[in-house]
PDB file of C-alpha atoms in Angstrom:
ATOM      1  CA  MET L   1     -13.417 -14.878   0.137  1.00 95.00           C
ATOM      2  CA  TYR L   2     -14.282 -11.504  -1.339  1.00 97.00           C
ATOM      3  CA  LEU L   3     -16.695 -10.027   1.186  1.00 97.00           C
ATOM      4  CA  GLY L   4     -18.458  -7.894  -1.393  1.00 97.00           C
ATOM      5  CA  ASP L   5     -19.845 -10.978  -3.107  1.00 97.00           C
ATOM      6  CA  ALA L   6     -20.903 -12.802   0.069  1.00 97.00           C
ATOM      7  CA  THR L   7     -24.224 -12.850   1.887  1.00 98.00           C
ATOM      8  CA  TRP L   8     -24.048 -12.076   5.591  1.00 98.00           C
ATOM      9  CA  PRO L   9     -24.422 -15.744   6.642  1.00 98.00           C
ATOM     10  CA  GLU L  10     -21.657 -16.721   4.205  1.00 97.00           C
ATOM     11  CA  ALA L  11     -19.453 -13.937   5.531  1.00 97.00           C
ATOM     12  CA  GLY L  12     -20.097 -15.133   9.083  1.00 97.00           C
ATOM     13  CA  VAL L  13     -18.870 -18.634   8.251  1.00 97.00           C
ATOM     14  CA  GLU L  14     -15.704 -17.292   6.631  1.00 95.00           C
ATOM     15  CA  LEU L  15     -14.948 -14.783   9.387  1.00 96.00           C
ATOM     16  CA  ALA L  16     -15.256 -17.560  11.973  1.00 96.00           C
ATOM     17  CA  GLU L  17     -12.359 -19.337  10.243  1.00 95.00           C
ATOM     18  CA  THR L  18      -9.879 -16.460   9.974  1.00 96.00           C
ATOM     19  CA  SER L  19      -8.665 -13.452  11.921  1.00 96.00           C
ATOM     20  CA  THR L  20      -7.083 -11.745   8.914  1.00 98.00           C
ATOM     21  CA  ALA L  21      -8.408  -9.374   6.258  1.00 98.00           C
ATOM     22  CA  LEU L  22      -6.831  -7.981   3.112  1.00 98.00           C
ATOM     23  CA  VAL L  23      -7.905  -4.389   2.419  1.00 98.00           C
ATOM     24  CA  PRO L  24      -7.018  -3.256  -1.129  1.00 98.00           C
ATOM     25  CA  ILE L  25      -6.250   0.455  -1.304  1.00 98.00           C
ATOM     26  CA  GLY L  26      -5.339   2.504  -4.341  1.00 98.00           C
ATOM     27  CA  SER L  27      -6.003   5.929  -5.803  1.00 98.00           C
ATOM     28  CA  THR L  28      -7.839   7.682  -8.600  1.00 98.00           C
ATOM     29  CA  GLU L  29      -5.165   9.814 -10.207  1.00 98.00           C
ATOM     30  CA  GLN L  30      -3.349  10.545 -13.436  1.00 98.00           C
ATOM     31  CA  HIS L  31      -0.986   7.906 -14.766  1.00 98.00           C
ATOM     32  CA  GLY L  32       0.253   9.602 -17.905  1.00 97.00           C
ATOM     33  CA  PRO L  33      -1.562   9.613 -21.265  1.00 98.00           C
ATOM     34  CA  HIS L  34      -1.436   5.816 -21.594  1.00 98.00           C
ATOM     35  CA  LEU L  35      -2.890   4.484 -18.314  1.00 98.00           C
ATOM     36  CA  PRO L  36      -6.312   4.974 -16.695  1.00 98.00           C
ATOM     37  CA  LEU L  37      -6.982   6.967 -13.561  1.00 98.00           C
ATOM     38  CA  SER L  38      -7.959   3.655 -11.953  1.00 98.00           C
ATOM     39  CA  THR L  39      -4.472   2.128 -12.316  1.00 98.00           C
ATOM     40  CA  ASP L  40      -3.616   1.873  -8.625  1.00 98.00           C
ATOM     41  CA  HIS L  41      -6.919   0.482  -7.421  1.00 97.00           C
ATOM     42  CA  VAL L  42      -7.098  -1.975 -10.333  1.00 98.00           C
ATOM     43  CA  ILE L  43      -3.726  -3.370  -9.258  1.00 98.00           C
ATOM     44  CA  ALA L  44      -4.506  -3.393  -5.529  1.00 98.00           C
ATOM     45  CA  GLU L  45      -7.857  -5.129  -5.961  1.00 98.00           C
ATOM     46  CA  GLY L  46      -6.468  -7.658  -8.419  1.00 98.00           C
ATOM     47  CA  LEU L  47      -3.726  -8.721  -6.023  1.00 98.00           C
ATOM     48  CA  ALA L  48      -5.917  -8.817  -2.906  1.00 98.00           C
ATOM     49  CA  ARG L  49      -8.669 -10.839  -4.533  1.00 98.00           C
ATOM     50  CA  ALA L  50      -6.170 -13.283  -6.053  1.00 98.00           C
ATOM     51  CA  ALA L  51      -4.443 -13.859  -2.706  1.00 98.00           C
ATOM     52  CA  ALA L  52      -7.459 -14.150  -0.402  1.00 98.00           C
ATOM     53  CA  ASP L  53      -8.656 -17.672  -1.216  1.00 98.00           C
ATOM     54  CA  PRO L  54      -5.218 -19.349  -1.385  1.00 98.00           C
ATOM     55  CA  ALA L  55      -4.330 -17.752   1.957  1.00 98.00           C
ATOM     56  CA  GLY L  56      -7.679 -18.625   3.545  1.00 97.00           C
ATOM     57  CA  VAL L  57      -8.447 -15.020   4.522  1.00 98.00           C
ATOM     58  CA  VAL L  58     -11.066 -12.441   3.569  1.00 98.00           C
ATOM     59  CA  CYS L  59     -10.745  -9.553   1.137  1.00 98.00           C
ATOM     60  CA  THR L  60     -12.763  -6.366   1.584  1.00 98.00           C
ATOM     61  CA  PRO L  61     -14.056  -4.038  -1.118  1.00 98.00           C
ATOM     62  CA  THR L  62     -11.471  -1.611  -2.452  1.00 98.00           C
ATOM     63  CA  VAL L  63     -10.726   1.909  -1.259  1.00 98.00           C
ATOM     64  CA  ASN L  64     -10.493   3.700  -4.608  1.00 98.00           C
ATOM     65  CA  VAL L  65      -9.463   7.240  -3.653  1.00 98.00           C
ATOM     66  CA  GLY L  66      -6.332   7.965  -1.649  1.00 98.00           C
ATOM     67  CA  VAL L  67      -3.951  10.822  -0.869  1.00 98.00           C
ATOM     68  CA  SER L  68      -2.941  12.282  -4.242  1.00 98.00           C
ATOM     69  CA  PRO L  69      -2.460  16.068  -3.984  1.00 98.00           C
ATOM     70  CA  HIS L  70       0.856  15.811  -5.839  1.00 97.00           C
ATOM     71  CA  HIS L  71      -1.051  14.908  -9.019  1.00 97.00           C
ATOM     72  CA  ARG L  72      -3.760  17.557  -8.624  1.00 97.00           C
ATOM     73  CA  GLN L  73      -2.838  19.577 -11.744  1.00 98.00           C
ATOM     74  CA  PHE L  74      -3.842  16.707 -14.055  1.00 98.00           C
ATOM     75  CA  HIS L  75      -7.486  16.287 -15.098  1.00 98.00           C
ATOM     76  CA  GLY L  76      -9.557  13.722 -13.228  1.00 98.00           C
ATOM     77  CA  THR L  77      -7.254  13.249 -10.279  1.00 98.00           C
ATOM     78  CA  LEU L  78      -9.220  12.831  -7.039  1.00 98.00           C
ATOM     79  CA  SER L  79      -7.752  13.109  -3.573  1.00 98.00           C
ATOM     80  CA  VAL L  80      -8.782  13.307   0.061  1.00 98.00           C
ATOM     81  CA  ASP L  81      -6.974  15.217   2.779  1.00 98.00           C
ATOM     82  CA  ALA L  82      -4.479  13.079   4.658  1.00 98.00           C
ATOM     83  CA  PRO L  83      -6.194  13.368   8.093  1.00 98.00           C
ATOM     84  CA  VAL L  84      -9.536  12.384   6.543  1.00 98.00           C
ATOM     85  CA  PHE L  85      -7.940   9.406   4.820  1.00 98.00           C
ATOM     86  CA  ARG L  86      -6.262   8.236   8.030  1.00 98.00           C
ATOM     87  CA  ASP L  87      -9.482   8.560  10.025  1.00 98.00           C
ATOM     88  CA  TYR L  88     -11.472   6.730   7.346  1.00 98.00           C
ATOM     89  CA  ILE L  89      -9.035   3.809   7.161  1.00 98.00           C
ATOM     90  CA  GLU L  90      -8.891   3.617  10.943  1.00 98.00           C
ATOM     91  CA  SER L  91     -12.696   3.601  11.179  1.00 98.00           C
ATOM     92  CA  LEU L  92     -12.931   0.911   8.496  1.00 98.00           C
ATOM     93  CA  SER L  93     -10.335  -1.144  10.340  1.00 98.00           C
ATOM     94  CA  ARG L  94     -12.192  -0.871  13.633  1.00 98.00           C
ATOM     95  CA  SER L  95     -15.322  -2.050  11.850  1.00 98.00           C
ATOM     96  CA  LEU L  96     -13.399  -5.136  10.736  1.00 98.00           C
ATOM     97  CA  VAL L  97     -12.297  -5.703  14.324  1.00 98.00           C
ATOM     98  CA  TYR L  98     -15.949  -5.665  15.397  1.00 98.00           C
ATOM     99  CA  GLN L  99     -16.504  -8.444  12.838  1.00 97.00           C
ATOM    100  CA  GLY L 100     -13.807 -10.593  14.431  1.00 97.00           C
ATOM    101  CA  VAL L 101     -10.678  -9.516  12.538  1.00 98.00           C
ATOM    102  CA  ASP L 102      -7.649  -8.506  14.584  1.00 97.00           C
ATOM    103  CA  ARG L 103      -4.976  -8.492  11.880  1.00 98.00           C
ATOM    104  CA  ILE L 104      -5.091  -6.541   8.635  1.00 98.00           C
ATOM    105  CA  VAL L 105      -2.933  -6.184   5.545  1.00 98.00           C
ATOM    106  CA  TYR L 106      -3.431  -2.935   3.659  1.00 99.00           C
ATOM    107  CA  VAL L 107      -2.774  -4.107   0.089  1.00 98.00           C
ATOM    108  CA  ASN L 108      -1.554  -0.768  -1.168  1.00 98.00           C
ATOM    109  CA  ALA L 109      -0.676   0.275  -4.724  1.00 98.00           C
ATOM    110  CA  HIS L 110      -0.143   4.020  -4.261  1.00 98.00           C
ATOM    111  CA  GLY L 111       2.995   5.580  -2.808  1.00 96.00           C
ATOM    112  CA  GLY L 112       1.118   8.602  -1.484  1.00 97.00           C
ATOM    113  CA  ASN L 113      -0.804   6.369   0.917  1.00 98.00           C
ATOM    114  CA  VAL L 114       2.200   4.679   2.528  1.00 98.00           C
ATOM    115  CA  GLN L 115       3.015   6.969   5.444  1.00 98.00           C
ATOM    116  CA  HIS L 116      -0.660   7.398   6.320  1.00 98.00           C
ATOM    117  CA  LEU L 117      -1.390   3.677   6.367  1.00 98.00           C
ATOM    118  CA  ARG L 118       1.612   3.116   8.594  1.00 98.00           C
ATOM    119  CA  GLU L 119       0.321   5.799  10.954  1.00 98.00           C
ATOM    120  CA  VAL L 120      -3.062   4.064  11.148  1.00 98.00           C
ATOM    121  CA  GLY L 121      -1.288   0.790  11.845  1.00 98.00           C
ATOM    122  CA  ARG L 122       0.577   2.485  14.681  1.00 98.00           C
ATOM    123  CA  ARG L 123      -2.655   3.800  16.222  1.00 98.00           C
ATOM    124  CA  LEU L 124      -4.335   0.397  16.126  1.00 98.00           C
ATOM    125  CA  HIS L 125      -1.274  -1.360  17.479  1.00 98.00           C
ATOM    126  CA  ASP L 126      -0.663   1.080  20.319  1.00 97.00           C
ATOM    127  CA  ASP L 127      -4.124   0.616  21.811  1.00 95.00           C
ATOM    128  CA  GLY L 128      -4.089  -3.144  21.250  1.00 96.00           C
ATOM    129  CA  THR L 129      -6.989  -3.104  18.789  1.00 97.00           C
ATOM    130  CA  ALA L 130      -5.391  -4.834  15.818  1.00 98.00           C
ATOM    131  CA  TYR L 131      -2.142  -5.598  14.053  1.00 98.00           C
ATOM    132  CA  ALA L 132      -2.368  -3.732  10.739  1.00 98.00           C
ATOM    133  CA  ILE L 133       0.488  -3.482   8.250  1.00 98.00           C
ATOM    134  CA  GLU L 134       0.985  -1.758   4.913  1.00 98.00           C
ATOM    135  CA  TRP L 135       2.146  -3.875   1.944  1.00 98.00           C
ATOM    136  CA  MET L 136       3.330  -2.412  -1.359  1.00 98.00           C
ATOM    137  CA  TRP L 137       3.387  -4.930  -4.188  1.00 97.00           C
ATOM    138  CA  ASP L 138       6.534  -3.829  -6.019  1.00 97.00           C
ATOM    139  CA  GLU L 139       8.531  -3.667  -2.782  1.00 97.00           C
ATOM    140  CA  SER L 140       7.858  -7.378  -2.287  1.00 98.00           C
ATOM    141  CA  ILE L 141       9.592  -8.332  -5.571  1.00 98.00           C
ATOM    142  CA  PRO L 142      12.355  -5.736  -6.141  1.00 97.00           C
ATOM    143  CA  ASP L 143      14.771  -8.106  -7.865  1.00 97.00           C
ATOM    144  CA  LEU L 144      12.204  -9.162 -10.462  1.00 97.00           C
ATOM    145  CA  VAL L 145      11.137  -5.573 -11.113  1.00 97.00           C
ATOM    146  CA  GLY L 146      14.770  -4.536 -11.513  1.00 95.00           C
ATOM    147  CA  SER L 147      15.555  -7.365 -13.909  1.00 97.00           C
ATOM    148  CA  LEU L 148      12.573  -6.748 -16.214  1.00 97.00           C
ATOM    149  CA  PHE L 149      12.991  -3.038 -16.901  1.00 96.00           C
ATOM    150  CA  GLU L 150      15.956  -0.781 -17.681  1.00 91.00           C
ATOM    151  CA  GLN L 151      14.126   2.478 -16.938  1.00 91.00           C
ATOM    152  CA  ASN L 152      11.465   1.589 -14.446  1.00 91.00           C
ATOM    153  CA  GLY L 153      10.292   4.832 -12.889  1.00 88.00           C
ATOM    154  CA  PRO L 154       8.184   5.203  -9.742  1.00 91.00           C
ATOM    155  CA  HIS L 155       4.930   6.217 -11.431  1.00 95.00           C
ATOM    156  CA  ALA L 156       3.165   5.277 -14.698  1.00 97.00           C
ATOM    157  CA  GLY L 157       6.287   3.472 -15.859  1.00 96.00           C
ATOM    158  CA  PRO L 158       6.659  -0.012 -17.350  1.00 97.00           C
ATOM    159  CA  LYS L 159       5.920  -1.942 -14.153  1.00 97.00           C
ATOM    160  CA  GLU L 160       2.468  -0.374 -13.659  1.00 98.00           C
ATOM    161  CA  THR L 161       1.802  -0.448 -17.391  1.00 98.00           C
ATOM    162  CA  SER L 162       2.619  -4.156 -17.503  1.00 98.00           C
ATOM    163  CA  MET L 163       0.418  -4.912 -14.501  1.00 98.00           C
ATOM    164  CA  VAL L 164      -2.570  -3.065 -15.965  1.00 98.00           C
ATOM    165  CA  TRP L 165      -1.994  -4.751 -19.318  1.00 98.00           C
ATOM    166  CA  HIS L 166      -2.214  -8.119 -17.596  1.00 98.00           C
ATOM    167  CA  LEU L 167      -5.224  -7.263 -15.430  1.00 98.00           C
ATOM    168  CA  ALA L 168      -7.395  -5.166 -17.731  1.00 97.00           C
ATOM    169  CA  ASP L 169      -7.662  -4.016 -21.333  1.00 91.00           C
ATOM    170  CA  LEU L 170      -7.073  -0.397 -20.369  1.00 97.00           C
ATOM    171  CA  VAL L 171      -3.602   0.482 -21.699  1.00 98.00           C
ATOM    172  CA  ARG L 172      -3.605   3.024 -24.543  1.00 98.00           C
ATOM    173  CA  ALA L 173      -0.869   1.352 -26.591  1.00 97.00           C
ATOM    174  CA  ASP L 174      -0.838   4.147 -29.176  1.00 97.00           C
ATOM    175  CA  GLN L 175       0.234   6.594 -26.435  1.00 97.00           C
ATOM    176  CA  LEU L 176       3.239   4.676 -25.086  1.00 97.00           C
ATOM    177  CA  GLU L 177       5.884   6.518 -27.102  1.00 96.00           C
ATOM    178  CA  ALA L 178       4.321   9.885 -26.352  1.00 94.00           C
ATOM    179  CA  ALA L 179       4.223   8.959 -22.667  1.00 95.00           C
ATOM    180  CA  ARG L 180       7.954   8.311 -22.756  1.00 95.00           C
ATOM    181  CA  GLU L 181       8.980  11.304 -24.865  1.00 93.00           C
ATOM    182  CA  ASP L 182       6.914  13.932 -23.029  1.00 93.00           C
ATOM    183  CA  GLY L 183       7.373  12.394 -19.608  1.00 93.00           C
ATOM    184  CA  CYS L 184      10.434  11.668 -17.513  1.00 93.00           C
ATOM    185  CA  PRO L 185      11.918   8.372 -18.734  1.00 93.00           C
ATOM    186  CA  ASP L 186      15.072   8.632 -16.615  1.00 91.00           C
ATOM    187  CA  ILE L 187      14.428   9.861 -13.095  1.00 85.00           C
ATOM    188  CA  THR L 188      18.163   9.962 -12.345  1.00 87.00           C
ATOM    189  CA  ALA L 189      18.500  12.769 -14.889  1.00 87.00           C
ATOM    190  CA  ILE L 190      16.385  15.230 -12.903  1.00 89.00           C
ATOM    191  CA  GLU L 191      17.256  17.100  -9.734  1.00 90.00           C
ATOM    192  CA  THR L 192      14.876  15.987  -7.002  1.00 89.00           C
ATOM    193  CA  THR L 193      17.039  16.820  -3.977  1.00 92.00           C
ATOM    194  CA  ARG L 194      19.514  19.526  -3.058  1.00 92.00           C
ATOM    195  CA  ASN L 195      21.859  19.385  -0.081  1.00 96.00           C
ATOM    196  CA  GLY L 196      19.871  16.520   1.373  1.00 95.00           C
ATOM    197  CA  ALA L 197      16.459  18.210   0.977  1.00 96.00           C
ATOM    198  CA  ARG L 198      13.643  17.152  -1.344  1.00 90.00           C
ATOM    199  CA  ILE L 199      12.967  20.185  -3.537  1.00 94.00           C
ATOM    200  CA  PHE L 200       9.699  19.364  -5.298  1.00 92.00           C
ATOM    201  CA  TYR L 201       6.101  18.847  -4.264  1.00 94.00           C
ATOM    202  CA  ASP L 202       4.093  18.024  -7.392  1.00 96.00           C
ATOM    203  CA  ALA L 203       4.690  15.536 -10.203  1.00 94.00           C
ATOM    204  CA  ILE L 204       4.188  18.220 -12.847  1.00 95.00           C
ATOM    205  CA  GLU L 205       7.400  19.889 -11.718  1.00 94.00           C
ATOM    206  CA  ASN L 206       9.384  16.986 -13.189  1.00 93.00           C
ATOM    207  CA  THR L 207       7.176  15.583 -15.965  1.00 94.00           C
ATOM    208  CA  HIS L 208       4.973  17.304 -18.550  1.00 94.00           C
ATOM    209  CA  ASN L 209       2.502  14.436 -18.913  1.00 96.00           C
ATOM    210  CA  GLY L 210       2.700  12.779 -15.488  1.00 96.00           C
ATOM    211  CA  GLY L 211       4.765   9.732 -16.466  1.00 96.00           C
ATOM    212  CA  PHE L 212       8.068   8.509 -15.064  1.00 96.00           C
ATOM    213  CA  GLY L 213      10.042   5.684 -16.653  1.00 95.00           C
ATOM    214  CA  ASP L 214       9.837   4.092 -20.093  1.00 96.00           C
ATOM    215  CA  PRO L 215       6.426   2.453 -20.603  1.00 97.00           C
ATOM    216  CA  THR L 216       7.377   1.238 -24.094  1.00 97.00           C
ATOM    217  CA  ASP L 217       9.259  -1.534 -22.287  1.00 96.00           C
ATOM    218  CA  ALA L 218       5.994  -2.907 -20.856  1.00 97.00           C
ATOM    219  CA  SER L 219       4.054  -5.980 -21.902  1.00 97.00           C
ATOM    220  CA  ALA L 220       1.180  -8.120 -20.678  1.00 98.00           C
ATOM    221  CA  GLU L 221       3.593 -11.049 -20.373  1.00 98.00           C
ATOM    222  CA  LYS L 222       5.836  -9.088 -18.017  1.00 98.00           C
ATOM    223  CA  GLY L 223       2.738  -8.022 -16.117  1.00 98.00           C
ATOM    224  CA  GLU L 224       1.732 -11.632 -15.629  1.00 98.00           C
ATOM    225  CA  ARG L 225       5.162 -12.448 -14.180  1.00 98.00           C
ATOM    226  CA  LEU L 226       4.946  -9.481 -11.823  1.00 98.00           C
ATOM    227  CA  PHE L 227       1.402 -10.315 -10.781  1.00 98.00           C
ATOM    228  CA  GLU L 228       2.098 -13.982 -10.062  1.00 98.00           C
ATOM    229  CA  ALA L 229       5.258 -13.206  -8.082  1.00 98.00           C
ATOM    230  CA  ALA L 230       3.623 -10.441  -6.022  1.00 98.00           C
ATOM    231  CA  THR L 231       0.544 -12.589  -5.357  1.00 98.00           C
ATOM    232  CA  GLU L 232       2.789 -15.355  -4.070  1.00 98.00           C
ATOM    233  CA  GLN L 233       4.432 -12.903  -1.683  1.00 98.00           C
ATOM    234  CA  LEU L 234       1.070 -11.619  -0.454  1.00 98.00           C
ATOM    235  CA  VAL L 235      -0.268 -15.134   0.125  1.00 98.00           C
ATOM    236  CA  ALA L 236       2.822 -16.006   2.159  1.00 98.00           C
ATOM    237  CA  LEU L 237       2.478 -12.824   4.218  1.00 98.00           C
ATOM    238  CA  ALA L 238      -1.223 -13.408   4.911  1.00 98.00           C
ATOM    239  CA  GLU L 239      -0.654 -17.048   5.867  1.00 98.00           C
ATOM    240  CA  TRP L 240       2.155 -16.087   8.220  1.00 98.00           C
ATOM    241  CA  LEU L 241       0.105 -13.320   9.803  1.00 98.00           C
ATOM    242  CA  ASP L 242      -2.990 -15.467  10.263  1.00 96.00           C
ATOM    243  CA  ALA L 243      -0.932 -18.151  12.024  1.00 96.00           C
ATOM    244  CA  GLN L 244       0.692 -15.861  14.591  1.00 96.00           C
ATOM    245  CA  PRO L 245      -0.486 -15.968  18.221  1.00 95.00           C
ATOM    246  CA  TRP L 246      -1.881 -12.596  19.219  1.00 93.00           C
ATOM    247  CA  GLU L 247       0.674 -12.414  22.043  1.00 93.00           C
ATOM    248  CA  THR L 248       3.450 -12.029  19.466  1.00 94.00           C
ATOM    249  CA  LEU L 249       1.619  -9.254  17.592  1.00 96.00           C
ATOM    250  CA  GLY L 250       0.047  -7.106  20.294  1.00 94.00           C
ATOM    251  CA  PRO L 251       1.826  -4.212  22.012  1.00 95.00           C
ATOM    252  CA  LYS L 252       4.405  -5.187  24.579  1.00 92.00           C
ATOM    253  CA  PRO L 253       4.048  -4.015  28.203  1.00 91.00           C
ATOM    254  CA  HIS L 254       6.191  -1.274  29.652  1.00 91.00           C
ATOM    255  CA  VAL L 255       9.629  -2.482  30.710  1.00 91.00           C
ATOM    256  CA  ARG L 256       9.865  -3.414  34.365  1.00 85.00           C
ATOM    257  CA  GLU L 257      12.116  -1.407  36.594  1.00 77.00           C
ATOM    258  CA  ARG L 258      15.118  -3.372  37.750  1.00 72.00           C
ATOM    259  CA  LYS L 259      15.372  -4.016  41.439  1.00 68.00           C
ATOM    260  CA  ARG L 260      17.932  -1.823  43.153  1.00 65.00           C
ATOM    261  CA  SER L 261      19.813  -2.438  46.324  1.00 60.00           C
ATOM    262  CA  GLY L 262      19.578  -0.020  49.259  1.00 57.00           C
ATOM    263  CA  ARG L 263      16.757   2.298  50.067  1.00 55.00           C
ATOM    264  CA  SER L 264      13.597   2.317  47.991  1.00 50.00           C
ATOM    265  CA  ARG L 265      12.785   5.331  45.842  1.00 50.00           C
ATOM    266  CA  SER L 266      10.097   6.490  48.280  1.00 51.00           C
ATOM    267  CA  ASN L 267      12.634   6.640  51.140  1.00 50.00           C
ATOM    268  CA  ARG L 268      15.304   8.586  49.316  1.00 45.00           C
ATOM    269  CA  LYS L 269      16.088  12.141  50.232  1.00 45.00           C
ATOM    270  CA  ARG L 270      14.454  14.651  47.959  1.00 43.00           C
TER     271      ARG L 270
END
């Protein structure tokens, strides 16, 4: 069930049947001249809503703005400070716990959110509040992604272009060649590290128009294959998570001290 469409009595019935929620999280940021600023949250919401009913879990409304300072030079990009984002997601998660949810999948479609979502998951796990994990759609189907595209790219490339093409009529097809030519089609051709250190902060340092990869290799048909495969992975994850006893998910107790022969610690000489 998508909670945003439910009445409160309907939500109560559904929440009584599951302990798991899918929380779609994206960004509002540049994705080259051919994709909308909404790319990441369109993908995240599409996957979460498609997986919720088959998995028998609930899906929350989407978090549309994430941590995107590395795209700040491009018009329209919105971002929140990382500590604010972490606190917001943690507060949202604790609200879900109050509603009876104790396991959460952050259905994430933006790389800049990853480390912060994992930190929130750590906080909730350490105090025994909930078991919350971050899930990135393309990381669930790496072999398929690798087989479909020769020059994939981590941002605004053919995989995201294909997904948006499948989900929404928002791809500017007349800009695909320009996106490739004025972007960074081959990320292996640029120097991103030196002596083991990452040497860039913002996307604009490596791409004039914000794109990475070759979006001319995208299609709605490829997007459908990606979407169906990733949805299948998310359903399986949610079903597994919902079926786990809390004892296997909650924080483990401190290790017990082994018994020692001889005098006890309190009787030893200082």
